[in-house]
mmCIF file of C-alpha atoms and ligand atoms in Angstrom:
data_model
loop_
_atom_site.group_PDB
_atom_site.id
_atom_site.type_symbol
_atom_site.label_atom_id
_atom_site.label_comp_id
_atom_site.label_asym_id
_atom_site.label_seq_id
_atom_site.Cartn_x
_atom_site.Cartn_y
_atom_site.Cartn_z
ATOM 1 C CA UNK P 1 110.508 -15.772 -128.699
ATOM 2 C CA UNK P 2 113.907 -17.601 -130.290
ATOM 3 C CA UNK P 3 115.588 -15.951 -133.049
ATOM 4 C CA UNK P 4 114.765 -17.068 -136.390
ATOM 5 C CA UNK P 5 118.228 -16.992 -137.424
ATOM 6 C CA UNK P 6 121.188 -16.953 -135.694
ATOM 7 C CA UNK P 7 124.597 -16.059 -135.848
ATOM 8 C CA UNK P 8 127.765 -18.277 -134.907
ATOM 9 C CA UNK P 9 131.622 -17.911 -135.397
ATOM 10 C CA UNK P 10 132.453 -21.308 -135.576
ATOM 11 C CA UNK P 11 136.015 -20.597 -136.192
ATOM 12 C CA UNK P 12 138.367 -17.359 -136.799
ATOM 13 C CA UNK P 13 136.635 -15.576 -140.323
ATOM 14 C CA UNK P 14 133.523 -17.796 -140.819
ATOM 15 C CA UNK P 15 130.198 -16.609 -140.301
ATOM 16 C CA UNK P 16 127.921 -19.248 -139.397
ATOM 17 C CA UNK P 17 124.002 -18.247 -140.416
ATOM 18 C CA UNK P 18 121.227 -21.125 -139.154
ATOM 19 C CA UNK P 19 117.764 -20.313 -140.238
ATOM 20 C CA UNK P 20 116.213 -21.661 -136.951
ATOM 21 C CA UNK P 21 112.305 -22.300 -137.505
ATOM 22 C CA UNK P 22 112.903 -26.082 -137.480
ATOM 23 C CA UNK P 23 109.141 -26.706 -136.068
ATOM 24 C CA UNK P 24 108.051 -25.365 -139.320
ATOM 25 C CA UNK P 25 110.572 -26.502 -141.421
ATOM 26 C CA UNK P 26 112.545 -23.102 -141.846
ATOM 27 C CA UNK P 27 109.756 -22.151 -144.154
ATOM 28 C CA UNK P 28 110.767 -18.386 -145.258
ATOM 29 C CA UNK P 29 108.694 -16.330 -143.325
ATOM 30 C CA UNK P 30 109.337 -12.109 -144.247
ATOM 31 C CA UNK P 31 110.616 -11.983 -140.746
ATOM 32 C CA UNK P 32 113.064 -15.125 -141.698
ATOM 33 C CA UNK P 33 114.384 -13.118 -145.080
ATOM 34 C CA UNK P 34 114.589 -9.540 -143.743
ATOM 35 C CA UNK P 35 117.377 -11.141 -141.244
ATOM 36 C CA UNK P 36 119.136 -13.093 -143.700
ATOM 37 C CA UNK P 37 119.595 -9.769 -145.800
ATOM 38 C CA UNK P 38 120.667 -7.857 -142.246
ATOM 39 C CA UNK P 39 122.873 -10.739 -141.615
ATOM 40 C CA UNK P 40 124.543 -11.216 -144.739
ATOM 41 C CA UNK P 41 125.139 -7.160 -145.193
ATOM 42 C CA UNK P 42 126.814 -7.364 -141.659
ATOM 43 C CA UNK P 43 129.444 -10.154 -142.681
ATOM 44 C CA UNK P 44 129.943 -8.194 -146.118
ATOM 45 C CA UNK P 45 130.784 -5.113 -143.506
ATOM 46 C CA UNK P 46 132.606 -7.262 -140.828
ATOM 47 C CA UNK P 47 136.562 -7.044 -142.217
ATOM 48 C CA UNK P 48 136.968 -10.398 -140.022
ATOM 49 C CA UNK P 49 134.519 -12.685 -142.236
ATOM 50 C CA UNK P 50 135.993 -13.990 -145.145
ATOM 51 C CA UNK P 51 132.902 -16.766 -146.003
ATOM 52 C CA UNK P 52 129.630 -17.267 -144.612
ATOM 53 C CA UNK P 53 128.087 -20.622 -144.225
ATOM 54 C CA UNK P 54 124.121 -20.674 -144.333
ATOM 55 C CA UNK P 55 122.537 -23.831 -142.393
ATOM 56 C CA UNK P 56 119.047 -24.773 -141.510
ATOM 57 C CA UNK P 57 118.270 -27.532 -139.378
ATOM 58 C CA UNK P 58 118.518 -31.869 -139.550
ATOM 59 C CA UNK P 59 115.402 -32.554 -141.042
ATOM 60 C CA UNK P 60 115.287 -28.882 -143.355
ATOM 61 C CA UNK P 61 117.417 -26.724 -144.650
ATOM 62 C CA UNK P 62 114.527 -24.833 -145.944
ATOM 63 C CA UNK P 63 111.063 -25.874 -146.813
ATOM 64 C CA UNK P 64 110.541 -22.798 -149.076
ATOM 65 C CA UNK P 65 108.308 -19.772 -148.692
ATOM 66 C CA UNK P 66 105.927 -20.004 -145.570
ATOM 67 C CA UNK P 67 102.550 -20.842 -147.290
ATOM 68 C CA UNK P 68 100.624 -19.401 -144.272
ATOM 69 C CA UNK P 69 102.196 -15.978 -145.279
ATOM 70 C CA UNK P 70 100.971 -16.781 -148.959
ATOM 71 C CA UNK P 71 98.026 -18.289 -148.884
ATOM 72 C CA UNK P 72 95.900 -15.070 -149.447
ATOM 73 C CA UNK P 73 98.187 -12.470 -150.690
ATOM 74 C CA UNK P 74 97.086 -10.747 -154.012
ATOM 75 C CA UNK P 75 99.414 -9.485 -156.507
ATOM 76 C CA UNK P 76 99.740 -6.144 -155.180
ATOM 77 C CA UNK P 77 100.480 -7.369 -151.812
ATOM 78 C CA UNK P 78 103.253 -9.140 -153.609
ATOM 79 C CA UNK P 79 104.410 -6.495 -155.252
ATOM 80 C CA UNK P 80 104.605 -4.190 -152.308
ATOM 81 C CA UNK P 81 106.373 -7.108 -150.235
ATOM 82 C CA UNK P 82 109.016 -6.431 -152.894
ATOM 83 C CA UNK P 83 110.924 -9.876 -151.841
ATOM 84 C CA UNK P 84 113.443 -9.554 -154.949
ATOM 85 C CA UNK P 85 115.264 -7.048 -153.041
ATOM 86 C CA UNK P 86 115.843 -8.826 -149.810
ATOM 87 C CA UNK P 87 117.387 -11.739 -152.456
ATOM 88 C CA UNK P 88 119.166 -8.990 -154.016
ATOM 89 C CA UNK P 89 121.811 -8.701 -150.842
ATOM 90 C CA UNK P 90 122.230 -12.183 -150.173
ATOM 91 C CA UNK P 91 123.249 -12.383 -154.211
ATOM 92 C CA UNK P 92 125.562 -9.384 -154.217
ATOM 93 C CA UNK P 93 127.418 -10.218 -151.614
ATOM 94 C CA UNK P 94 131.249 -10.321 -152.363
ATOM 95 C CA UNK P 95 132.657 -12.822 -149.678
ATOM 96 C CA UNK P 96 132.228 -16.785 -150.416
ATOM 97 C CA UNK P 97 128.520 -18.390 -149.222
ATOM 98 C CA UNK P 98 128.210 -22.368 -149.000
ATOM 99 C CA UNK P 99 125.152 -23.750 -148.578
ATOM 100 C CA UNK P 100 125.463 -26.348 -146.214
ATOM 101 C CA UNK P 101 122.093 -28.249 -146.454
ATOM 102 C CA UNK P 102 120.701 -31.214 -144.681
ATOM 103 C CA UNK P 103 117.043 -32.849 -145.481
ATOM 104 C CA UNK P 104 114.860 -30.589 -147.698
ATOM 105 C CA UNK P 105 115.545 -27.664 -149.653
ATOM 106 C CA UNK P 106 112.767 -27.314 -151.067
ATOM 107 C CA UNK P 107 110.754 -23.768 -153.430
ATOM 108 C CA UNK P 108 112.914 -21.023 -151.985
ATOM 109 C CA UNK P 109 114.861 -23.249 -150.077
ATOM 110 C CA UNK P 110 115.954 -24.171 -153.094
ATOM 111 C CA UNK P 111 116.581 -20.526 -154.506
ATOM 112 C CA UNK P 112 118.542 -20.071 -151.209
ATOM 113 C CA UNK P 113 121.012 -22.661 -151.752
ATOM 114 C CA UNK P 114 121.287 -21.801 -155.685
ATOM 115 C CA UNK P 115 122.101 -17.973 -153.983
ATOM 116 C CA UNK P 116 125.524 -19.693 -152.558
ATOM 117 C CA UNK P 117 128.301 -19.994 -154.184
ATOM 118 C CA UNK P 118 129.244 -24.024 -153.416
ATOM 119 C CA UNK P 119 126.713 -26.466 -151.675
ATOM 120 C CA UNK P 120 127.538 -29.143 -149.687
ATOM 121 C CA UNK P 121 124.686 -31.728 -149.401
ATOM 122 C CA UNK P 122 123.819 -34.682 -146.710
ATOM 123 C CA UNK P 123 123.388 -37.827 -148.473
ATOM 124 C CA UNK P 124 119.877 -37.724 -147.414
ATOM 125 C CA UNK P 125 119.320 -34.280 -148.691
ATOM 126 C CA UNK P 126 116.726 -33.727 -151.375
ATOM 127 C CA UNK P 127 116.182 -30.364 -153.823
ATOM 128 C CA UNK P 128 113.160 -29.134 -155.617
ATOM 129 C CA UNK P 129 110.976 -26.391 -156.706
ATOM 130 C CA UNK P 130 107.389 -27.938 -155.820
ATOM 131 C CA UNK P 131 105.972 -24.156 -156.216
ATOM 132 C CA UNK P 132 103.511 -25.094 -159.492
ATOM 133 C CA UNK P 133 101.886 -27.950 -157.077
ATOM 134 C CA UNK P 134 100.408 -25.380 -155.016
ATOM 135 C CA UNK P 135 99.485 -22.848 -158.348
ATOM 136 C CA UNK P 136 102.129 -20.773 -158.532
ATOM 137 C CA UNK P 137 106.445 -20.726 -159.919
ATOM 138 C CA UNK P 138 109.614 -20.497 -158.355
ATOM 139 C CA UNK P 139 109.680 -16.486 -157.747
ATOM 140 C CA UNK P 140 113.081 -15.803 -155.870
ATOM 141 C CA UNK P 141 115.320 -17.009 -158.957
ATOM 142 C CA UNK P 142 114.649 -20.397 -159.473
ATOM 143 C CA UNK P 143 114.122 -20.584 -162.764
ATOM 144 C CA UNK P 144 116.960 -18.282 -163.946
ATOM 145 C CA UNK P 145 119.529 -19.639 -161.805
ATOM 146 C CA UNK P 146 118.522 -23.315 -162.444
ATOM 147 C CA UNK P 147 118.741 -23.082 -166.011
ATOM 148 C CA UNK P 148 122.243 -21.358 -165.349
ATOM 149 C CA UNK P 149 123.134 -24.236 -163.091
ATOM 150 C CA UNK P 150 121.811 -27.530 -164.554
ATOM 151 C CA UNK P 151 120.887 -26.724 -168.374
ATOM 152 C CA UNK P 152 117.149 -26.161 -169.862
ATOM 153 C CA UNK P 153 116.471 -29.774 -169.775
ATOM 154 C CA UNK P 154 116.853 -30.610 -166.487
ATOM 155 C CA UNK P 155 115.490 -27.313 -165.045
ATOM 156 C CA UNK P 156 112.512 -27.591 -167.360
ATOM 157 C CA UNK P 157 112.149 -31.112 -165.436
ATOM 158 C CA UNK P 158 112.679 -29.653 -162.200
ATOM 159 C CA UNK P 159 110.323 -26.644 -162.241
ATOM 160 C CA UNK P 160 107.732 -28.313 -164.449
ATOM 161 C CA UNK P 161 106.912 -31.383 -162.386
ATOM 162 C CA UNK P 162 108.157 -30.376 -158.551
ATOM 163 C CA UNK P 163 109.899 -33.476 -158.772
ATOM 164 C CA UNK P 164 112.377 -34.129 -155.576
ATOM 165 C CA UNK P 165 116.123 -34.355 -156.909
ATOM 166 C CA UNK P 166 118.173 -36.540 -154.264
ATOM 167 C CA UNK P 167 121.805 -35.292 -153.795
ATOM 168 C CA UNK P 168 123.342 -37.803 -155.553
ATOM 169 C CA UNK P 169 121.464 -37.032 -158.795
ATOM 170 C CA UNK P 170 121.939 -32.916 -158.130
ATOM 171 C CA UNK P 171 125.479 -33.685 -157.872
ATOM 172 C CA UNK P 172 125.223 -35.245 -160.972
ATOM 173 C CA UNK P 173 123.399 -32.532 -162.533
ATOM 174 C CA UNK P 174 125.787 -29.686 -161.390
ATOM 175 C CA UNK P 175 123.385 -28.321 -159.096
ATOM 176 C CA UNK P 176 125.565 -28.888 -156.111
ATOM 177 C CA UNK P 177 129.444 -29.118 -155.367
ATOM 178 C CA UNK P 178 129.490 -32.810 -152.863
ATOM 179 C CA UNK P 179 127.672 -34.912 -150.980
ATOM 180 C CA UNK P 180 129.072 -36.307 -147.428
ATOM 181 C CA UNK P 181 127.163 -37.987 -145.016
ATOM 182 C CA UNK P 182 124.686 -36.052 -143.511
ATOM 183 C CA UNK P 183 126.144 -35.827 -140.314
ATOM 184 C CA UNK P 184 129.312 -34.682 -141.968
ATOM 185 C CA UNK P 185 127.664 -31.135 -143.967
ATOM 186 C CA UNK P 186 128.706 -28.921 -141.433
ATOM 187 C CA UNK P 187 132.102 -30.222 -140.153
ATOM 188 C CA UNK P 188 132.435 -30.467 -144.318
ATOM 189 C CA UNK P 189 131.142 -27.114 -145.357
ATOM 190 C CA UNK P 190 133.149 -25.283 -142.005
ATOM 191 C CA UNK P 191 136.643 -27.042 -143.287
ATOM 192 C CA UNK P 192 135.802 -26.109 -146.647
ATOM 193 C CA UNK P 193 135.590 -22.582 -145.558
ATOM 194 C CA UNK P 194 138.395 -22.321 -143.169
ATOM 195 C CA UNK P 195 140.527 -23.325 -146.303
ATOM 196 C CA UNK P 196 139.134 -20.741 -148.155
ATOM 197 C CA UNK P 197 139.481 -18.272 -145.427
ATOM 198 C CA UNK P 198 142.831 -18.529 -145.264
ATOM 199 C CA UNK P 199 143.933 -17.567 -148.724
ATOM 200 C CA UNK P 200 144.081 -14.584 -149.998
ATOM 201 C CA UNK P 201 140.949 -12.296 -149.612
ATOM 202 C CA UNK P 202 141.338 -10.232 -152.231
ATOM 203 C CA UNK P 203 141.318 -13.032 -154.933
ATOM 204 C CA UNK P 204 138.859 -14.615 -153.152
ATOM 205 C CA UNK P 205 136.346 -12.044 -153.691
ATOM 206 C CA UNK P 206 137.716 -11.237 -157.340
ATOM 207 C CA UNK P 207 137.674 -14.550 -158.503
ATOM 208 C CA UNK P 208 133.757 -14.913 -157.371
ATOM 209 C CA UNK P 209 133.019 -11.516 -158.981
ATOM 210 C CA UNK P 210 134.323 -12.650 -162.091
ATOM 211 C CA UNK P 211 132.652 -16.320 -162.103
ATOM 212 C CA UNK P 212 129.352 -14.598 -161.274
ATOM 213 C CA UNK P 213 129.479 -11.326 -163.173
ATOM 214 C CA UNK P 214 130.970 -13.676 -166.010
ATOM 215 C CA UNK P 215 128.178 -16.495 -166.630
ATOM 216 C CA UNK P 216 126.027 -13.567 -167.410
ATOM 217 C CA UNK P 217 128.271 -12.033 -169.655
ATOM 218 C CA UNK P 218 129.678 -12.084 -173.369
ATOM 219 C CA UNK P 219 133.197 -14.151 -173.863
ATOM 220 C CA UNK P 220 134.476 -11.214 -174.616
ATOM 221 C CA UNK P 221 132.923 -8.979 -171.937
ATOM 222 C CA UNK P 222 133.486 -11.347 -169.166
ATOM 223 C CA UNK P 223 137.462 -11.969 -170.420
ATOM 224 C CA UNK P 224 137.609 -8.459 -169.671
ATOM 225 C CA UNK P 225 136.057 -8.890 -166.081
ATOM 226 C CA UNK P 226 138.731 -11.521 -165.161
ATOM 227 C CA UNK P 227 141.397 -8.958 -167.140
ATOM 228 C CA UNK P 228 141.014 -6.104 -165.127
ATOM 229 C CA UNK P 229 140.586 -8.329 -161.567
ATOM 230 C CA UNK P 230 143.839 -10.670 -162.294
ATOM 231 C CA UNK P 231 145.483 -7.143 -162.979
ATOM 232 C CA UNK P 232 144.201 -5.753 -159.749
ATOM 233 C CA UNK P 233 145.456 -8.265 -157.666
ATOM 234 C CA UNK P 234 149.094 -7.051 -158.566
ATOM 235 C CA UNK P 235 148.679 -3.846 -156.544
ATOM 236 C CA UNK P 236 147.586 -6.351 -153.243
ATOM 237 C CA UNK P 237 150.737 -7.821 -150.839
ATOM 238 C CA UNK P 238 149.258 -11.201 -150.745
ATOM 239 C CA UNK P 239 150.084 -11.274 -154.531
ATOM 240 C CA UNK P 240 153.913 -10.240 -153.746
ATOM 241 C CA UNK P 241 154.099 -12.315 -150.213
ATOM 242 C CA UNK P 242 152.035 -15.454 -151.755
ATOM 243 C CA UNK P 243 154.631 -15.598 -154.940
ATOM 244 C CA UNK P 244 157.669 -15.142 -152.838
ATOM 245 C CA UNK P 245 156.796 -17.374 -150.330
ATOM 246 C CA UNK P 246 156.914 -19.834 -153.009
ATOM 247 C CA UNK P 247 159.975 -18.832 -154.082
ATOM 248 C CA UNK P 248 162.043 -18.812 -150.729
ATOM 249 C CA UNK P 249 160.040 -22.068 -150.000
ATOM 250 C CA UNK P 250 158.140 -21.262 -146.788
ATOM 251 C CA UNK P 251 154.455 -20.851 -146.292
ATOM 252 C CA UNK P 252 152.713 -17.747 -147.151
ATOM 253 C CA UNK P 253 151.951 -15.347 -144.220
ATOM 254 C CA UNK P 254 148.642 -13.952 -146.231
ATOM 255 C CA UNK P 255 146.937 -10.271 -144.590
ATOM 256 C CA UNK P 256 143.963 -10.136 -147.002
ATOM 257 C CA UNK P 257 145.750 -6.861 -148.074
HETATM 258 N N1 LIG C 1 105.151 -22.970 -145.297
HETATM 259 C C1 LIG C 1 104.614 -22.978 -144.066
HETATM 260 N N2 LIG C 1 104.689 -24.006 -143.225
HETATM 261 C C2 LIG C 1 105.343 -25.089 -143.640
HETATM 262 C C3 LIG C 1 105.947 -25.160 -144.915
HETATM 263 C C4 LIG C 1 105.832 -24.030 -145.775
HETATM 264 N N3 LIG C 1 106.416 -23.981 -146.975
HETATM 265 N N4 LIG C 1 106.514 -26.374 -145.056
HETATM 266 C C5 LIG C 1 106.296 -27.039 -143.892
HETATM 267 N N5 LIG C 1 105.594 -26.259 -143.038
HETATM 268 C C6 LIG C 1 105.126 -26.598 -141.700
HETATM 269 C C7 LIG C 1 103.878 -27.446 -141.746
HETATM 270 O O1 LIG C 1 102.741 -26.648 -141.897
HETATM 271 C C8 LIG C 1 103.937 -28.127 -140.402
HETATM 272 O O2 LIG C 1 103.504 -27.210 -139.414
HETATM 273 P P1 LIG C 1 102.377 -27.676 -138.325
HETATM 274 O O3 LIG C 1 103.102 -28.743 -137.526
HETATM 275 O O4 LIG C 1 102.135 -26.434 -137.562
HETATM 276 O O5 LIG C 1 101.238 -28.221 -139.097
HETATM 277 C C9 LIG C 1 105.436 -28.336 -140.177
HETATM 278 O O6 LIG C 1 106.091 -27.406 -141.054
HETATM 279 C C10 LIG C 1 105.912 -29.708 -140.542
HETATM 280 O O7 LIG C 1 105.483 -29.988 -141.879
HETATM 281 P P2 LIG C 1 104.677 -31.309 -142.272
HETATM 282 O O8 LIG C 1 103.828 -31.765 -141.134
HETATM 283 O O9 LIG C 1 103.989 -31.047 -143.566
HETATM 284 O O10 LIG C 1 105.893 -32.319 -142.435
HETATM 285 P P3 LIG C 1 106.012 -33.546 -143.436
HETATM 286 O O11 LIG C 1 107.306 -34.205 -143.104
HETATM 287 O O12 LIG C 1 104.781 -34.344 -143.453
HETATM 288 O O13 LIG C 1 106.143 -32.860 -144.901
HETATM 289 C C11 LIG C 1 106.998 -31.315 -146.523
HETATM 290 C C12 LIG C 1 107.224 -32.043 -145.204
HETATM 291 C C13 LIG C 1 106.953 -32.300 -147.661
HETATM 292 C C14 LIG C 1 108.145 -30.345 -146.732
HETATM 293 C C15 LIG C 1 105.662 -30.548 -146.498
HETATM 294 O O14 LIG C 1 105.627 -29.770 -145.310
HETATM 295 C C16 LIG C 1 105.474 -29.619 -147.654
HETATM 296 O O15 LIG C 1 105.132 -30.052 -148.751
HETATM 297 N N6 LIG C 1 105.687 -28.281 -147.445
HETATM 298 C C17 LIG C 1 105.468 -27.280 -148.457
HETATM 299 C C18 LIG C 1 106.624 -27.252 -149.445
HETATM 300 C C19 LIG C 1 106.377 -26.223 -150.538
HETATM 301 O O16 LIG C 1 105.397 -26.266 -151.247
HETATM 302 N N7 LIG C 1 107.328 -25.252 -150.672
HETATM 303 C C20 LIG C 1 107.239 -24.237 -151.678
HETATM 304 C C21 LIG C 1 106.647 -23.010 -151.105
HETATM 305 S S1 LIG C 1 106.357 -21.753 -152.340
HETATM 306 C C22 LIG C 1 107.847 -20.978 -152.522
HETATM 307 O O17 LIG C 1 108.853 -21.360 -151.970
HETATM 308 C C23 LIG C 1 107.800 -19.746 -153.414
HETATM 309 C C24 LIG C 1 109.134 -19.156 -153.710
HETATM 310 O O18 LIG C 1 109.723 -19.426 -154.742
HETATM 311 C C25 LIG C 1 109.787 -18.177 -152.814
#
C-alpha cells in the first residue's frame, strides 16, 4: 500500500509534506491526519528544517474530511476521535508552513491551508467550506480562523453557502498570500521557502510566534509578545553577525544561533 503522505527534502532545510491520496482527492482520512501530526512534530524536532511546505496533488490539494469515514459516525464517536488534537500540532508548530495548493481545497482542506502560515495558490485553485451541504460545519477551525483571515462578512459568505472562492478572489479577500500559474505553486512556494530558510532562524520562528500568538491577543498584551521576542533576539549571533555584516558591507554568514 503507498504512503498517504510523504516526505521530500527538496532542497537543504525544507521539508516537503504531499498528502498523496490523489484517487480520492486527498480526502482526510484519520490515517491521512495522524501522519501529518507525526510529520510535522518530526520537522519541529529536525534542527535542519527551517519551513515545511504541505502539497497535495494537481487536481486536489485536499478535498476535505473523507465522507466515507463520516458518513455514520455519532457524536461520541466524534468525540472519542478527538481530531482537534491532531490539528493542534500542525498549529503549534514554530517553524514557517506554506500551503502550496493546486485545484481544490476544499472543508478541511480548507482548514489545512488556513493552518499555514502563507499560501501560494494555482490560478486554477479554488477554496471553500462546502461542510453545511452535506449537514454538518467546518469542525477543524474553519470558522475561527476564517473570520480571523477574511472578516465576518466574507466568512459568513463562505461557511454559510459552501460557495467555491477562486484564487483570484481569495487573494483578494486576504485568505491567501499569491497566485502563480498552477504549474508554478511548487517551484513558487519551494523559492519562497529557501529564502526564508536562509535568514535567521531564530527571528523566523519569533516573528511567527508573535504574529500568531498576537492576532489573538490584546494591543497591549501582544506589544508585549513582540517586546520580549525582539529583546530575545539580542542574546542570538545572527543578530550581532546579520548587523555587522551590514556594516562591513559583506553578506551575512547566518548559523540559526
Ligand atoms: N471524502 C471521501 N471521498 C472523497 C471526498 C471526500 N471528501 N471527495 C472526493 N472523494 C472521492 C470520491 O468519492 C471519488 O472516489 P470514487 O472514484 O471511489 O468514487 C473520488 O474522490 C473523485 O471524486 P469525484 O468523482 O466526486 O470527483 P469530481 O471531480 O466529480 O468532484 C468534488 C470533486 C467536487 C471535490 C466532489 O468529490 C466533492 O464534492 N467532494 C466532497 C467535498 C466535501 O464535501 N468536503 C467537505 C467534507 S466535510 C469536512 O471537511 C469536515 C471538516 O471540517 C473536517
Amino acid at each position: 500500500m503507498e504512503d498517504v503522505l510523504l516526505v521530500d527534502h527538496p532542497a537543504p532545510g525544507i521539508r516537503l509534506l504531499r498528502l498523496n491520496r490523489p484517487k480520492a482527492l486527498n480526502a482526510l482520512t484519520m490515517e491521512l491526519r495522524r501522519a501529518l501530526a507525526d510529520a510535522i512534530d518530526q520537522a519541529v524536532d529536525d534542527p535542519d528544517t527551517a519551513v515545511v511546505i504541505l502539497a497535495g496533488s494537481a487536481k486536489a490539494f485536499a478535498a476535505g474530511a473523507d465522507l466515507k469515514e463520516l458518513v455514520d459516525a455519532s457524536a461520541v464517536d466524534m468525540v472519542q476521535r478527538a481530531t482537534h488534537r491532531l490539528w493542534a500540532r500542525i498549529a503549534a508548530c514554530p517553524k514557517p508552513i506554506i500551503a502550496a495548493v493546486r485545484g481544490l481545497a476544499l472543508g478541511g482542506g480548507c482548514e489545512l491551508a488556513l493552518h499555514a502560515d502563507m499560501i501560494i495558490a494555482g490560478s486554477s485553485a479554488e477554496f471553500a467550506q462546502p461542510e453545511v451541504r452535506v449537514g454538518i460545519m467546518p469542525g477543524a477551525g474553519g470558522t475561527q480562523r476564517l473570520v480571523r483571515a477574511v472578516g465576518k462578512a466574507q466568512a459568513m459568505r463562505i461557511a454559510l453557502t459552501g460557495v467555491r472562492v477562486a484564487a483570484p478572489e481569495a487573494l483578494m479577500l486576504g485568505l491567501i498570500s499569491e497566485v502563480v500559474d498552477d504549474d508554478a505553486v511548487e517551484p513558487r512556494a519551494l523559492a519562497l521557502a529557501q529564502e526564508i530558510a536562509s535568514l535567521p532562524r531564530i527571528a523566523v520562528q519569533k516573528i511567527k510566534e508573535a504574529i500568531v500568538l498576537g492576532a489573538d491577543a490584546s494591543l497591549e498584551a501582544g506589544l508585549a509578545i513582540e517586546r520580549a521576542n525582539f529583546q530575545l533576539l539580542f542574546a542570538t549571533s545572527d543578530q550581532h553577525e546579520g548587523m555587522q555584516a551590514f556594516l562591513d558591507k559583506r553578506p551575512a554568514r547566518f548559523t540559526g544561533a
